[in-house]
Amino acid sequence: MMDQSVVCMNILCQTELAAGADCIKGWSLRSGGFANLCHNCGNAYEQQKFCELFHLDDTGWRECTSCGKRLHCGCIASSAFVVLLDNGGVTCVSCSNSPGNYPKTREEKPKETGITVENKVGEARAACIDNHVKTGNLSKIDLTILDGEAADSSEKLLLPSDNHDASKSQTKPHEKAACSSIENAHKDVYGSPVQTNLTIGLNGSPAKAVFNTSNKAVEEQEVKPTLSYFPQGIWSRHILPKSIIPQGFSNANVDVSSQIRVARPPVEGRIKNQLLPRYWPRITEQELQQISGDSNATIVPLFEKVLSASDAGRIGRLVLPKACAEAYFPPISQPEGLPLKINDVKGKEWMFQFRFWPNNNSRMYVLEGVTPCIQSMQLQAGDTVTFSRMEPEGKLLMGFRKASTNASVQGSTYSHLSELPQNASWPANEQHGIKLMAGAFPPSMLAPDKKRSRNIGSKSKRLLIESQDSLELMHTWEELQDMLFPSPLLKATIVTIEDNDLEEYEEPPVFGKGSIFTVCSSGEQEQWAECDNCSKWRRLPADFLLPPRWTCQDNVWDQHRASCLAPDELNPRELENLLRNAKVSALLI
DNA sequence: GCTTTGCATGGCTGT
DNA sequence: CAGCCATGCAAAGCC
């Protein structure tokens, strides 16, 4: 039985607790063996053991072996994103994320068998834990660190083991099973990074698409885009220097080292259920900068959620997606949960109660007490709240995006991926600066003003978009299929499959520029395209396939209008008719 | 009587 | 079909 005052290992809890006494939440502190369980967050801890194992000083602090920043034992013991080195050192995530700054220790050289990080692009990266833990103690501690659910099912087995043998630990069979499952989960998550990283995107690696000669994609052999998404929030970006990454996606290739130990709690639910795309953070670089302010902090976008009516209602409970809650918030074993400090973009600190309800042998996670925050942000159903984490402090940040912002269109630049169906794994076009035109994208995206969103009937209160928009979006997706075509810069390899000549390309398809087709008085079909420089509309042959970017200089069919200085062929009224007709046509389709 | 809390239900979505 | 999650509802608490 311990009698010294200790601090809960959870960085977001860190309640100071005395063995045998009640913690500040009024829950009695359970004591057993050499460890205690914080009933705030459910984390098992034992200060002395942690201090020994991680060479913490008496106050439970330790310096990052890379940058010298002070790391609290809570960081090391919980999901606070500290990388453990084979040589016994620890480093903060910001160091582990900084190319060239890792691995190294201040006092000693890293072991050859230690950690390697391959970082091809620099910002987004993933770390992977080697499931070979060399010491028994570390093995146990790692379980504490790694498994958020562990607090649920295997509190005792989380204890350091060297001062109490197996007989004393009284591990029950089901706990052993839990231990096994944890270890398996450990291997599943970190031993096989492919399983945990969803790779999406346009740039990059092995991509091969096959088209038939009419440029319609008839078969997709292997289109393996490489925008990366890390459900564990591992992908991060440094605000400074600024990078060009589209909303919600990293354009970085990510290589995963299998030789790094990361103090990050794997959660079985996260293994089984990848984070749904609708929760992928779509925060923009600008928003990230806004959040980070002038600080040199790294903002890790975690997830976001469109507020439901009940979320935004007066009841003050925000239902959290289970996978997100388990992946990014501190592990909780008691339904009471724990208080969670979250800062908003203005720097104001909010205290919510992060808890869960048992639900059909599962859990339903909620943030309670959100009403003041929701009201402060003037949010309502349909708006989006975003959750991020500031590194290296591990501070949680809460931002928001008004639905009106989501739906707005500035100019014709398609700069809001959030407009697209949330389950669509589509690359962010703005990465390439693509502008899409009236005929290519839904009229709703071109319309300057819109009614505010409402629920689509009673069946799907989850998607808060105009029913008209939903039709338009569907139409747009169909059109998008036709917009994909091989880059004009690439030469195709003709392959014959079952007497059909197919064009094979080594690169994935690109977006073609949208256009408007009209029929002139003579009955001849013609095409109108908007210049990407001057936004003037030019007449083109109907059979011309527009590249992603097209300007007046490319107008080889009309030398008089092959310059942006040339006046519009259409007067404002004709242009208005053209756009309106295009809108009507799109709706009819 | 109103609000808060905790649980249950069932629609919906992803596998 | 499993399970997430939006929401309804009853019980408890509070004014």
XYZ file of C-alpha atoms in Angstrom, chain A residues 144-534:
391
model
C -0.370 0.532 -19.747
C 0.756 2.998 -22.273
C -0.606 1.382 -25.270
C -4.020 0.274 -24.514
C -6.757 2.623 -23.714
C -9.140 -0.171 -23.160
C -6.741 -1.853 -20.849
C -8.050 0.157 -18.017
C -11.374 -1.459 -18.649
C -10.458 -5.006 -18.584
C -7.115 -5.481 -17.125
C -6.299 -2.988 -14.523
C -4.207 -5.337 -12.500
C -2.124 -6.625 -15.255
C -1.038 -3.135 -15.967
C 0.971 -3.002 -12.845
C 4.682 -3.160 -12.878
C 5.630 -6.636 -12.151
C 9.029 -6.941 -10.686
C 7.977 -6.451 -7.121
C 5.120 -8.815 -7.172
C 5.126 -12.097 -8.841
C 2.381 -13.741 -10.756
C 0.864 -15.362 -7.737
C 0.609 -12.041 -5.995
C -0.795 -10.321 -8.939
C -3.795 -12.625 -8.877
C -4.369 -12.236 -12.515
C -7.635 -13.850 -13.421
C -8.048 -15.956 -16.515
C -10.146 -13.382 -18.268
C -7.552 -10.810 -17.441
C -4.932 -12.977 -18.980
C -7.084 -13.222 -21.998
C -7.367 -9.505 -21.995
C -3.638 -9.286 -21.754
C -3.337 -11.552 -24.693
C -5.771 -9.521 -26.659
C -3.901 -6.410 -25.785
C -0.703 -7.895 -26.950
C -2.373 -8.997 -30.096
C -3.812 -5.608 -30.543
C -0.400 -4.258 -29.985
C 0.916 -6.349 -32.771
C -2.012 -5.633 -34.973
C -1.681 -1.962 -34.663
C 1.974 -1.454 -34.609
C 3.335 -4.552 -36.106
C 1.477 -4.042 -39.263
C 1.242 -0.421 -40.074
C -0.555 -1.077 -43.287
C -3.578 -2.116 -41.377
C -3.798 1.066 -39.486
C -3.023 3.563 -42.141
C -5.478 4.382 -44.797
C -3.789 5.626 -47.863
C -5.606 7.896 -50.165
C -4.698 10.394 -52.742
C -3.405 11.357 -56.078
C 0.251 11.887 -55.736
C 2.518 9.295 -55.968
C 3.402 5.884 -55.858
C 2.367 2.931 -57.679
C -0.428 4.081 -59.748
C -1.636 2.577 -62.877
C -4.871 3.148 -64.598
C -6.214 1.681 -67.752
C -8.422 3.511 -70.136
C -9.965 2.531 -73.314
C -9.390 4.617 -76.350
C -12.385 6.763 -75.721
C -10.825 7.923 -72.528
C -13.447 6.323 -70.409
C -12.042 4.458 -67.561
C -13.012 0.892 -68.071
C -10.822 -0.779 -65.629
C -8.847 0.327 -62.731
C -5.955 -1.952 -62.296
C -4.231 -0.313 -59.495
C -4.744 3.188 -58.432
C -3.025 3.512 -55.168
C -3.001 7.118 -54.244
C -0.900 8.215 -51.390
C -2.505 10.915 -49.449
C -2.303 9.544 -46.035
C -4.620 9.437 -43.185
C -3.714 8.225 -39.782
C -6.603 7.369 -37.605
C -4.500 7.620 -34.537
C -3.741 11.219 -35.125
C -0.166 10.439 -35.848
C -0.159 12.428 -38.986
C 0.646 15.900 -38.092
C 2.099 18.958 -39.578
C 4.194 21.737 -38.361
C 2.649 25.048 -38.866
C 5.978 26.569 -39.548
C 7.160 26.395 -42.152
C 3.884 26.463 -43.893
C 3.148 23.639 -46.171
C 0.621 23.286 -48.882
C -1.683 20.551 -47.869
C -5.299 20.391 -48.769
C -8.039 20.220 -46.302
C -7.940 17.159 -44.277
C -5.296 15.444 -46.221
C -1.629 15.273 -46.160
C 0.029 15.155 -49.478
C 2.992 13.479 -48.035
C 4.209 10.082 -48.650
C 4.623 8.377 -45.400
C 6.949 5.654 -44.573
C 6.439 3.727 -41.465
C 9.257 2.415 -39.445
C 8.562 -0.740 -37.631
C 11.280 -0.119 -35.142
C 9.936 2.693 -33.093
C 8.128 2.437 -29.846
C 5.546 5.049 -29.432
C 3.715 5.654 -26.223
C 0.328 5.656 -27.764
C -2.607 3.631 -26.667
C -3.943 1.302 -29.263
C -7.592 0.696 -28.895
C -9.110 -2.422 -30.208
C -12.098 -0.611 -31.509
C -9.822 1.475 -33.589
C -8.305 -1.580 -35.094
C -11.567 -3.128 -35.979
C -13.208 0.030 -37.136
C -11.224 2.497 -39.081
C -12.282 6.000 -38.502
C -15.087 6.785 -40.835
C -14.314 9.319 -43.498
C -16.990 11.596 -42.240
C -14.870 12.208 -39.192
C -11.698 12.913 -41.072
C -10.498 16.328 -40.196
C -10.831 18.686 -43.056
C -9.189 21.532 -41.354
C -7.430 23.929 -43.647
C -3.940 25.202 -43.360
C -5.359 28.579 -42.665
C -7.471 27.231 -39.870
C -4.496 25.435 -38.468
C -2.552 28.635 -38.464
C -5.412 30.362 -36.803
C -5.439 27.758 -34.102
C -1.746 27.752 -33.542
C -1.494 31.511 -33.592
C 2.021 32.753 -33.386
C 3.256 29.769 -31.520
C 5.582 27.326 -33.081
C 3.362 24.511 -32.049
C 2.395 21.565 -34.132
C -1.292 21.108 -34.591
C -2.468 17.595 -35.102
C -5.963 17.551 -36.565
C -7.789 14.695 -34.948
C -11.340 14.556 -36.127
C -14.410 16.589 -36.675
C -18.096 16.120 -36.369
C -21.142 17.729 -37.843
C -23.340 18.727 -34.980
C -26.639 16.955 -34.788
C -29.741 18.549 -33.412
C -29.195 16.839 -30.116
C -25.541 17.826 -30.050
C -26.394 21.443 -30.525
C -29.468 21.299 -28.361
C -29.862 22.557 -24.859
C -29.126 19.237 -23.341
C -25.447 20.024 -23.583
C -24.239 16.638 -24.640
C -22.095 16.170 -27.639
C -22.051 12.591 -28.813
C -18.560 11.646 -29.802
C -17.826 9.086 -32.463
C -16.700 6.072 -30.608
C -13.606 5.456 -32.636
C -12.522 9.052 -32.274
C -13.152 9.129 -28.568
C -11.177 5.985 -28.019
C -8.416 6.998 -30.325
C -7.823 10.540 -29.279
C -9.236 11.123 -25.856
C -7.898 9.671 -22.648
C -8.953 6.152 -21.900
C -11.745 5.898 -19.392
C -12.944 2.846 -17.635
C -15.700 4.314 -15.548
C -18.885 5.691 -17.039
C -18.287 8.850 -15.045
C -15.303 9.489 -17.219
C -13.062 12.407 -16.492
C -13.007 16.157 -16.864
C -11.358 17.231 -20.049
C -9.838 20.600 -20.719
C -10.220 21.766 -24.268
C -9.167 25.121 -25.607
C -11.073 26.871 -28.283
C -9.513 28.842 -31.109
C -9.631 31.974 -29.062
C -7.561 30.331 -26.405
C -10.411 30.080 -23.981
C -10.280 26.974 -21.894
C -13.374 24.867 -21.533
C -13.899 22.040 -19.142
C -16.081 19.221 -20.340
C -16.907 15.917 -18.818
C -15.748 13.180 -21.095
C -17.694 10.071 -20.313
C -19.561 7.194 -21.779
C -22.770 5.287 -21.430
C -22.913 1.551 -21.718
C -24.819 0.809 -24.833
C -25.565 -2.599 -26.265
C -22.391 -4.138 -24.966
C -20.619 -1.154 -26.344
C -20.109 2.399 -25.321
C -21.467 5.683 -26.324
C -19.070 8.500 -25.666
C -20.265 11.977 -24.909
C -18.841 15.301 -23.968
C -21.031 16.862 -21.375
C -21.325 20.493 -20.581
C -20.744 21.718 -24.071
C -23.668 24.110 -24.179
C -21.720 27.212 -23.111
C -19.029 26.429 -25.630
C -21.529 25.736 -28.391
C -23.313 28.944 -27.603
C -20.065 30.846 -27.421
C -19.219 29.680 -30.891
C -22.799 30.297 -31.964
C -23.002 26.839 -33.371
C -26.112 25.042 -34.406
C -27.046 21.751 -35.938
C -25.211 21.304 -39.176
C -22.148 23.206 -38.102
C -18.957 21.301 -37.621
C -16.764 21.093 -34.576
C -13.178 20.091 -35.076
C -10.828 18.566 -32.587
C -7.105 18.961 -32.791
C -4.187 18.453 -30.562
C -1.360 20.842 -29.983
C 2.019 19.281 -29.757
C 4.065 18.795 -27.798
C 1.864 19.849 -24.918
C -0.850 17.458 -25.922
C -3.393 20.174 -25.366
C -6.729 19.499 -26.975
C -8.136 22.170 -29.182
C -11.640 22.635 -30.392
C -12.480 24.583 -33.460
C -15.563 24.938 -35.508
C -16.751 25.525 -39.007
C -20.071 27.070 -39.639
C -22.267 25.332 -42.115
C -22.518 28.593 -43.990
C -18.776 28.476 -44.487
C -18.998 24.916 -45.658
C -21.517 25.717 -48.286
C -20.061 28.898 -49.518
C -18.154 29.096 -52.701
C -15.613 31.699 -53.295
C -15.324 32.423 -56.938
C -15.323 29.269 -58.867
C -12.437 27.744 -57.061
C -13.471 24.481 -55.635
C -11.867 24.848 -52.303
C -14.089 22.970 -49.945
C -13.787 19.269 -49.949
C -16.234 19.219 -47.129
C -18.892 19.865 -49.691
C -18.372 16.468 -51.111
C -20.087 13.435 -49.732
C -18.432 12.614 -46.539
C -17.799 9.055 -47.375
C -16.022 9.974 -50.522
C -12.337 9.360 -50.521
C -11.642 12.010 -53.021
C -8.497 13.986 -53.348
C -8.655 17.639 -52.613
C -8.588 19.395 -55.902
C -7.362 22.594 -54.489
C -4.062 20.934 -54.037
C -3.616 21.324 -57.705
C -5.283 24.650 -57.940
C -7.909 23.254 -60.196
C -10.823 25.419 -60.992
C -13.955 23.713 -62.059
C -16.627 25.235 -64.097
C -20.320 25.508 -64.151
C -20.925 22.536 -66.293
C -18.674 20.401 -64.253
C -19.756 21.089 -60.754
C -23.123 21.433 -59.231
C -24.950 24.640 -59.707
C -25.303 24.794 -55.983
C -21.623 25.306 -55.753
C -21.872 28.185 -58.122
C -24.869 29.738 -56.592
C -23.895 32.769 -54.555
C -26.538 32.365 -51.934
C -28.235 29.392 -50.477
C -30.873 28.519 -48.026
C -29.436 27.109 -44.915
C -29.204 23.442 -44.519
C -31.843 21.232 -43.094
C -32.102 17.584 -42.395
C -32.899 15.325 -45.262
C -36.208 13.999 -44.178
C -36.505 12.110 -40.967
C -34.460 9.158 -42.034
C -31.143 10.776 -42.291
C -30.715 13.497 -39.797
C -27.055 12.902 -39.976
C -26.402 14.486 -43.298
C -27.243 18.087 -43.126
C -27.337 19.278 -46.646
C -30.018 20.530 -48.886
C -31.961 17.773 -50.491
C -31.495 19.605 -53.739
C -27.809 19.663 -53.079
C -27.793 15.972 -52.500
C -29.181 15.374 -55.935
C -26.738 17.801 -57.367
C -23.898 16.128 -55.582
C -24.891 12.756 -56.913
C -25.033 14.146 -60.336
C -21.704 15.702 -59.851
C -20.148 12.471 -58.820
C -21.397 10.833 -61.923
C -19.965 13.644 -63.889
C -16.746 13.391 -62.047
C -16.277 9.923 -63.357
C -16.294 11.348 -66.811
C -13.951 14.069 -65.835
C -11.207 11.660 -64.983
C -8.900 11.135 -67.834
C -5.223 10.450 -68.278
C -2.866 13.321 -68.060
C -2.320 14.785 -71.531
C 1.386 14.857 -70.752
C 1.579 11.122 -70.586
C 1.868 8.693 -73.401
C -0.172 5.607 -73.257
C 0.974 2.100 -73.731
C -1.453 0.235 -75.909
C -2.260 -3.163 -74.563
C -4.617 -5.625 -76.104
C -6.896 -7.537 -73.829
C -9.356 -9.895 -75.450
C -9.101 -8.057 -78.766
C -9.737 -4.731 -77.151
C -7.078 -2.082 -77.434
C -6.656 -0.330 -74.176
C -4.495 2.571 -73.211
C -2.462 1.931 -70.151
C -0.939 4.757 -68.171
C 1.641 4.673 -65.487
C 0.100 7.587 -63.647
C -3.327 7.891 -62.118
C -5.984 9.858 -63.931
C -6.290 13.562 -63.500
C -9.224 15.830 -63.361
C -10.223 17.354 -66.599
C -11.477 20.860 -66.614
C -15.187 21.182 -66.755
C -16.930 23.024 -69.501
C -20.341 23.877 -70.854
C -21.701 22.373 -74.016
C -24.185 24.242 -76.105
C -25.818 23.816 -79.460
C -25.614 26.806 -81.741
C -28.282 27.920 -84.152
C -26.754 25.865 -86.928
C -27.244 22.765 -84.841
C -23.549 22.336 -84.305
C -22.407 21.489 -80.839
C -19.869 23.735 -79.237
C -18.065 23.929 -75.982
C -17.389 26.830 -73.666
C -14.485 26.950 -71.287
C -13.435 29.453 -68.720
C -9.901 30.779 -68.736
C -8.073 29.972 -65.543
C -6.323 33.313 -65.651
C -8.919 35.865 -66.618
